[in-house]
CSV table of N, CA and C in Angstrom, one decimal:
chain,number,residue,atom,x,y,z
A,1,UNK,N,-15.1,-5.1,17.8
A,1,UNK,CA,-14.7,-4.2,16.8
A,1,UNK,C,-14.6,-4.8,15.4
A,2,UNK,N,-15.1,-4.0,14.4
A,2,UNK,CA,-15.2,-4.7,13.1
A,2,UNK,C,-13.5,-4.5,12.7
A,3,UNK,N,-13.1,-5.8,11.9
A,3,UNK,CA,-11.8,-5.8,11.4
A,3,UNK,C,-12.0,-4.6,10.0
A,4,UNK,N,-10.5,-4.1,9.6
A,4,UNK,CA,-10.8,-3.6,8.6
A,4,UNK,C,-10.1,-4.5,7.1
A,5,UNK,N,-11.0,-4.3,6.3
A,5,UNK,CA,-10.9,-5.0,5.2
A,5,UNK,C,-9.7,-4.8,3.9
A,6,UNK,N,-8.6,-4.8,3.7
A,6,UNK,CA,-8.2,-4.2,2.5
A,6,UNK,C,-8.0,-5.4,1.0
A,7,UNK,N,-8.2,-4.4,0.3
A,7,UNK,CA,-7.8,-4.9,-1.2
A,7,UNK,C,-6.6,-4.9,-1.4
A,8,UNK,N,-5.9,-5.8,-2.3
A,8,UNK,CA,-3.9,-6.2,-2.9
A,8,UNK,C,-4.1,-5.1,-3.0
A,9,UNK,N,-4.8,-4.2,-4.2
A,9,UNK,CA,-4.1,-2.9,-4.5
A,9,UNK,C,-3.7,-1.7,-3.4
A,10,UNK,N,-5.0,-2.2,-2.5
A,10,UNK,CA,-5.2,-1.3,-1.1
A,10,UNK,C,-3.9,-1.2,-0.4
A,11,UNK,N,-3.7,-2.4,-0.1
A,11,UNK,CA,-2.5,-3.1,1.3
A,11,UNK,C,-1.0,-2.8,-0.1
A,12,UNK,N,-1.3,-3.0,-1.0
A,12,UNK,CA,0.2,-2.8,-1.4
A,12,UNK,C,0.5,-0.9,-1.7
A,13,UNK,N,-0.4,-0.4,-1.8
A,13,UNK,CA,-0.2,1.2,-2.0
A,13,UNK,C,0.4,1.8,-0.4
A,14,UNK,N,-0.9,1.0,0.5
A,14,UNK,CA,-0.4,1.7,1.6
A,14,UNK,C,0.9,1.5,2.1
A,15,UNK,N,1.1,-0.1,1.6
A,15,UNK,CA,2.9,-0.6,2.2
A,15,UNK,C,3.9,0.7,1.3
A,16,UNK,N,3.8,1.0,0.2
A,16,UNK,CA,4.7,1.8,-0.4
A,16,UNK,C,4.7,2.8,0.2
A,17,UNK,N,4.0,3.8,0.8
A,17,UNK,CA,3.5,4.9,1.4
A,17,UNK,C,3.9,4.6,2.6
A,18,UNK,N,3.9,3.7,3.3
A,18,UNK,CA,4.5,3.8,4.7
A,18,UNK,C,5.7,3.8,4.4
A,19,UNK,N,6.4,2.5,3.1
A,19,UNK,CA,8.2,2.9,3.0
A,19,UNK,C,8.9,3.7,2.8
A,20,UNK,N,8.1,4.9,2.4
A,20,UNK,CA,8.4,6.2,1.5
A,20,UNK,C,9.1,6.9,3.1
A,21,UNK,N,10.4,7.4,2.7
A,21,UNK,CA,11.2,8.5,4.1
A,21,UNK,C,10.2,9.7,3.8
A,22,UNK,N,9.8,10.0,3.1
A,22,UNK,CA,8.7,11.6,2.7
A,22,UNK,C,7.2,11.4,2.2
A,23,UNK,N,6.4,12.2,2.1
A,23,UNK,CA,5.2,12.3,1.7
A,23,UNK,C,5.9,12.4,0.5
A,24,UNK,N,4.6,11.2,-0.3
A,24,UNK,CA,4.7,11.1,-2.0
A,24,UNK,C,3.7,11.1,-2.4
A,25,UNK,N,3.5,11.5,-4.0
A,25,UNK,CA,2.7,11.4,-4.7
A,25,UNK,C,2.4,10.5,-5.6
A,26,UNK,N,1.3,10.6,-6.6
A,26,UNK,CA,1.1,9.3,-7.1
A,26,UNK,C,2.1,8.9,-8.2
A,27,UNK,N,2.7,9.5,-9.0
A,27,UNK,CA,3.8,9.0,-9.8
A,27,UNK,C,5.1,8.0,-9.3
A,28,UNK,N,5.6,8.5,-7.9
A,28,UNK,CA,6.5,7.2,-7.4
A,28,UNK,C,6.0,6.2,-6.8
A,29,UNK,N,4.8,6.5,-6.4
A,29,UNK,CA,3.8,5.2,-5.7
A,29,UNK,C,3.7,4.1,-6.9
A,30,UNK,N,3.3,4.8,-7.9
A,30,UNK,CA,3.0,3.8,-9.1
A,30,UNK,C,4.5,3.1,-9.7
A,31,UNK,N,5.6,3.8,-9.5
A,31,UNK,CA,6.6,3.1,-9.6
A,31,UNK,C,7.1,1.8,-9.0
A,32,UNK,N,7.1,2.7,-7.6
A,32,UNK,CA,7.9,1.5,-6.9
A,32,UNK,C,6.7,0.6,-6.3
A,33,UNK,N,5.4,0.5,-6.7
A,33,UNK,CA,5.0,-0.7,-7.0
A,33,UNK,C,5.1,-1.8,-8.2
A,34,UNK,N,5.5,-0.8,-9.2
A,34,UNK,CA,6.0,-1.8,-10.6
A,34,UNK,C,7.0,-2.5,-10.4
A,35,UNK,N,8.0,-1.4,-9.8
A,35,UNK,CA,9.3,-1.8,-9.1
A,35,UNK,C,9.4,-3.1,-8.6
A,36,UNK,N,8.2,-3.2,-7.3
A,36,UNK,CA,8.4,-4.1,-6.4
A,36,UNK,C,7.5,-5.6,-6.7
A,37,UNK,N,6.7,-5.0,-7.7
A,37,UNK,CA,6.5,-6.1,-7.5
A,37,UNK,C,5.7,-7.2,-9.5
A,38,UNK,N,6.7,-6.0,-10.3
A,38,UNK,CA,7.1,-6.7,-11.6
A,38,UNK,C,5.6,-6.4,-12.4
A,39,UNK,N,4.6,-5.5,-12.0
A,39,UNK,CA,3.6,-5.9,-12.6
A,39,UNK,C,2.7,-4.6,-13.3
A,40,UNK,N,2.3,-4.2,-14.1
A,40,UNK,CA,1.5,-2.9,-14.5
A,40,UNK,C,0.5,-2.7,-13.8
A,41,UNK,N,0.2,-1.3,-13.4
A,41,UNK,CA,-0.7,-0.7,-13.1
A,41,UNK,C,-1.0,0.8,-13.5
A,42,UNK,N,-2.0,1.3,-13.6
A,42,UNK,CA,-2.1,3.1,-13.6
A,42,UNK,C,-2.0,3.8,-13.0
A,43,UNK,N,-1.7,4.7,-13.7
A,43,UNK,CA,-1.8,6.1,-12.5
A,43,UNK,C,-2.9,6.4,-11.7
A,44,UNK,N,-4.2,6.0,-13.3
A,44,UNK,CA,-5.7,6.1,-12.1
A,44,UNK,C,-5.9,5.1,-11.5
A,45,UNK,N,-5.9,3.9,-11.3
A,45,UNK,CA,-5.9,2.8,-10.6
A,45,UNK,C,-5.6,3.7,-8.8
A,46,UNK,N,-3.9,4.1,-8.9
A,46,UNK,CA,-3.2,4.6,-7.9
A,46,UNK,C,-3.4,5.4,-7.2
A,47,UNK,N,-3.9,6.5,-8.2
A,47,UNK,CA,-4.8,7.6,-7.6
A,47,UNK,C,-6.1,7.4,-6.9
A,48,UNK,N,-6.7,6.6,-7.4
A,48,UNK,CA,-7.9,6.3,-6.8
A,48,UNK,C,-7.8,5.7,-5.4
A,49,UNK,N,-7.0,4.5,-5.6
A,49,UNK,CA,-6.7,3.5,-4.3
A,49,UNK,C,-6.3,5.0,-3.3
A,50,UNK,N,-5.3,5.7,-3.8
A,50,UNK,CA,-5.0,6.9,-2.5
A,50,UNK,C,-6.0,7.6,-2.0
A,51,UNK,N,-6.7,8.0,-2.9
A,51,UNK,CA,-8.0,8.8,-2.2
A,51,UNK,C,-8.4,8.0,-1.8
A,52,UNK,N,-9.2,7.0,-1.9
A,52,UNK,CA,-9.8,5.5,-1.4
A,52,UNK,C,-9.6,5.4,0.6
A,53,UNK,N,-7.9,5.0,0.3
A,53,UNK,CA,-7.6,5.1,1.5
A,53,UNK,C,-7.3,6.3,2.4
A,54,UNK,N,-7.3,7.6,1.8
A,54,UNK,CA,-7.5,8.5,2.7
A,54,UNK,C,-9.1,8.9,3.2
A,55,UNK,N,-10.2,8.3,2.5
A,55,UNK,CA,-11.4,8.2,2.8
A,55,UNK,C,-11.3,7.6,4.3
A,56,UNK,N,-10.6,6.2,4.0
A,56,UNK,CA,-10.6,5.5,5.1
A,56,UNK,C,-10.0,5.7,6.6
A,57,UNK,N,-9.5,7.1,6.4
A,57,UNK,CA,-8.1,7.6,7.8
A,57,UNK,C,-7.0,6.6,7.5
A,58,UNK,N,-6.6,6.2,6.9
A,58,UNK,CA,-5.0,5.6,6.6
A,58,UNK,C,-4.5,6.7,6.2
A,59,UNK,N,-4.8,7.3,5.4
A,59,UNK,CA,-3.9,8.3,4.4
A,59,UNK,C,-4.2,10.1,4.8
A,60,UNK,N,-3.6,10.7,5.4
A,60,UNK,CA,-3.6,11.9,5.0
A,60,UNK,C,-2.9,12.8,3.6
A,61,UNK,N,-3.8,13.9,3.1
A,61,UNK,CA,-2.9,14.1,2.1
A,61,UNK,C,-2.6,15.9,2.4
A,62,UNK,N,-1.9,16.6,1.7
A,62,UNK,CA,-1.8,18.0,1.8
A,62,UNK,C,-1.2,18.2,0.3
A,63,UNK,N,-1.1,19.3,-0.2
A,63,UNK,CA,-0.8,19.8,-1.3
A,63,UNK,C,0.3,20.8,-1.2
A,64,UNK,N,1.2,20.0,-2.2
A,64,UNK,CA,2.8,20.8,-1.9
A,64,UNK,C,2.5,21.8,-3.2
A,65,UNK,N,4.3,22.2,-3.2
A,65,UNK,CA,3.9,23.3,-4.2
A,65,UNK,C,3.9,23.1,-5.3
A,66,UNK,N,3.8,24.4,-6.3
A,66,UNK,CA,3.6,24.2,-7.5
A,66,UNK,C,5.1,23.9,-7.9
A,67,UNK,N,5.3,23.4,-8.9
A,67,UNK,CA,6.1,23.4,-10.1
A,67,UNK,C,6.3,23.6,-11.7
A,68,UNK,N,6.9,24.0,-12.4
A,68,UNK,CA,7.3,24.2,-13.6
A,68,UNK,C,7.1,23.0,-14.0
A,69,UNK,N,7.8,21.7,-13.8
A,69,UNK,CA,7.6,20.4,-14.5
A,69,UNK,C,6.1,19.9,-14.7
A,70,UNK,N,5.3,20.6,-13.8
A,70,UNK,CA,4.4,20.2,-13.8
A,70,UNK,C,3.3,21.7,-14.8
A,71,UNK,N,3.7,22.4,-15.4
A,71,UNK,CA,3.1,23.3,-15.6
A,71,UNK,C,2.3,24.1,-14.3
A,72,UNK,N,2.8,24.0,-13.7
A,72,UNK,CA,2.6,25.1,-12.2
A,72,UNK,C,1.3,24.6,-11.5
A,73,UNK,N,0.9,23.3,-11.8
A,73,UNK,CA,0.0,22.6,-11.0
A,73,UNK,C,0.5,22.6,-9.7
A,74,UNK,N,-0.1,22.3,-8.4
A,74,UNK,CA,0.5,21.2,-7.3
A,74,UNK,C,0.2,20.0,-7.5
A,75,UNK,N,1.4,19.0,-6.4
A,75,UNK,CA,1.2,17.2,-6.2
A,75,UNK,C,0.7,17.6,-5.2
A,76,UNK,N,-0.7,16.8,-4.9
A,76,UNK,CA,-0.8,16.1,-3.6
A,76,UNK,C,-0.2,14.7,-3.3
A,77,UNK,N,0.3,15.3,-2.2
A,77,UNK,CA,1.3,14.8,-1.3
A,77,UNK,C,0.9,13.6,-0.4
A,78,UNK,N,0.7,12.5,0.0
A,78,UNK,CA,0.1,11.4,0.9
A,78,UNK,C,1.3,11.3,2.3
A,79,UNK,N,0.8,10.8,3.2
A,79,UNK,CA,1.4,10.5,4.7
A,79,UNK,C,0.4,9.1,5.0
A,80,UNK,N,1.3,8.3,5.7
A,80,UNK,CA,0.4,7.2,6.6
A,80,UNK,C,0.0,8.1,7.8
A,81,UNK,N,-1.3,7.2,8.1
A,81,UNK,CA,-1.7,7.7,9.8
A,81,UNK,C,-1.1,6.8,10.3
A,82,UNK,N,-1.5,7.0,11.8
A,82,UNK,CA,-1.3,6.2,12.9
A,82,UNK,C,-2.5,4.5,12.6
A,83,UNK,N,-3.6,5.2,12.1
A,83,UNK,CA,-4.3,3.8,11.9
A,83,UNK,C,-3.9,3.2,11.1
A,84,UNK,N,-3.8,4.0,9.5
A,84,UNK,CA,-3.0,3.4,8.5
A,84,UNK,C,-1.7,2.1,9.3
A,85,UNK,N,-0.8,2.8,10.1
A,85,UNK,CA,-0.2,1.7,10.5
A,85,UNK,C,-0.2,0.6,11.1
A,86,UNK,N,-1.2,1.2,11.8
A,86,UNK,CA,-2.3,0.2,12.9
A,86,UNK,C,-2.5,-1.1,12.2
A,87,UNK,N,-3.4,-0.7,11.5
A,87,UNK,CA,-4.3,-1.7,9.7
A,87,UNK,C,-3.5,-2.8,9.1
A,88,UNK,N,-1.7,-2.1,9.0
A,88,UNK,CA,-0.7,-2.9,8.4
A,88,UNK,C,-0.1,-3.9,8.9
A,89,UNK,N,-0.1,-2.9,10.6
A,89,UNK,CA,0.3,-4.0,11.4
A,89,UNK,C,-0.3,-4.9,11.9
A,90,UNK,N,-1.7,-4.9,12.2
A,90,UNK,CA,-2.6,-5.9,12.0
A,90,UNK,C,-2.4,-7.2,10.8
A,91,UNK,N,-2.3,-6.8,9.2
A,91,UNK,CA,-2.5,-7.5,8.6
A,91,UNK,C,-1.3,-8.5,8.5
A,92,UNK,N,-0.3,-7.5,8.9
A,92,UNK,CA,1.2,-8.5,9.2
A,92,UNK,C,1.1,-9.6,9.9
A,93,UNK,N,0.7,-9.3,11.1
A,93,UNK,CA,0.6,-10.3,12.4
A,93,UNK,C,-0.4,-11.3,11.7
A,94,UNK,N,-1.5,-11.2,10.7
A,94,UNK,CA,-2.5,-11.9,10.4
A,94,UNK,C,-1.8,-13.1,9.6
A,95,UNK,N,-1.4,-12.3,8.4
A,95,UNK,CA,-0.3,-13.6,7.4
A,95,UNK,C,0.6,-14.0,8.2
A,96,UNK,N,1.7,-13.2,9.0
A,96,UNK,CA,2.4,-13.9,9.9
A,96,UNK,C,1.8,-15.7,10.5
A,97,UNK,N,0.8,-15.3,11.2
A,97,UNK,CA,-0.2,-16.3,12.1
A,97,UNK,C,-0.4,-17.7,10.9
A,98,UNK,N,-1.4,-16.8,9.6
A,98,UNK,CA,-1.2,-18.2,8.6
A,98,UNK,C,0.0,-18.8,8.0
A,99,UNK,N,1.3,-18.3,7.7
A,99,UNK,CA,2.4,-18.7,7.5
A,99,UNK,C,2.5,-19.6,8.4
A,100,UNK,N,2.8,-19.7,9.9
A,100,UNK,CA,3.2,-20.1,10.5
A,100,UNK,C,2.3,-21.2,10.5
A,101,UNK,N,1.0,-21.5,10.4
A,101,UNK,CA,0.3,-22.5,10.5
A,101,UNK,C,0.4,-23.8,9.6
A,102,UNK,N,1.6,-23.3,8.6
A,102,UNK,CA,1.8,-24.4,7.6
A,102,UNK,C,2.7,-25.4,7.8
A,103,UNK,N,1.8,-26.5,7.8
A,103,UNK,CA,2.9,-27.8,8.5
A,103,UNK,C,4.3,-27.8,7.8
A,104,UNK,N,5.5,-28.2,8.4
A,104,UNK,CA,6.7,-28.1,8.1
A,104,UNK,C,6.3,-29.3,6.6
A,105,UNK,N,7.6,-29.0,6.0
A,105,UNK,CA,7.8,-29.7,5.0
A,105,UNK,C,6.2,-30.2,4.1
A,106,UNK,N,5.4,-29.2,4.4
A,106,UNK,CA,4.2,-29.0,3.2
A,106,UNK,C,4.5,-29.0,1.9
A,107,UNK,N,5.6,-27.9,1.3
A,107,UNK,CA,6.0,-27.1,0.4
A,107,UNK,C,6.5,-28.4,-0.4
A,108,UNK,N,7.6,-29.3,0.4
A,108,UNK,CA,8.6,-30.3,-0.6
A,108,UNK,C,7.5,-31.3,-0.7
A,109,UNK,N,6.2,-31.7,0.0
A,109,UNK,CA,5.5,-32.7,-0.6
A,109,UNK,C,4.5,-32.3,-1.6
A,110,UNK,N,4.6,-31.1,-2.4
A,110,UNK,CA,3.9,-30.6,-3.0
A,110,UNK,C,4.9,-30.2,-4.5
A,111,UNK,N,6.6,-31.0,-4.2
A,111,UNK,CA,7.3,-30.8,-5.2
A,111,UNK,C,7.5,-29.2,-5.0
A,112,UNK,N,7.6,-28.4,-4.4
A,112,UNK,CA,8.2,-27.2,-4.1
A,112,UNK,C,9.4,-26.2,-3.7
């Protein structure tokens, strides 16, 4: 079975989206990755990576309602799949695996 491949932006969208207690859209995604992890990105960047990964089956999305704040548009809404989680959990176990492969006290011989 072919492994599946993700990109930082990929693996860190999906991690927000799986942390999220609700389906979100792309305005808190793009947050609480600034949030988490100190650094700029777009909204189209975010948007894209989401469709991206719902191409992929990680991501379902559905369209909630309209609102006023939004001039009576809808958000589409994102959900992890089951593969989506599959994918993350995989990638966990993976850095997990290389973490652990690093000889003790690597870090302080490297002044760290």
């Amino acid at each position: 079975m072919k492994k599946t491949v993700l990109g930082e932006l990929e693996e860190l969208v999906l991690l927000v989206v799986a942390a999220s207690t609700e389906d979100v859209y792309g305005v808190p995604v793009l947050e609480e990755l600034q949030w988490q992890t100190g650094r700029n990105f777009t909204i189209s960047a975010v948007h894209t990576t989401l469709y991206r990964l719902e191409e992929k089956g990680f991501l379902v999305s559905s369209v909630g309602g309209a609102t006023a704040e939004r001039g009576g548009r809808s958000k589409r809404l994102f959900a992890l799949t089951a593969e989506g989680g599959r994918v993350l959990r995989d990638i966990q176990q993976m850095r997990t695996r290389l973490w652990e492969a690093i000889p003790e006290g690597k870090f302080q011989l490297l002044g760290l």
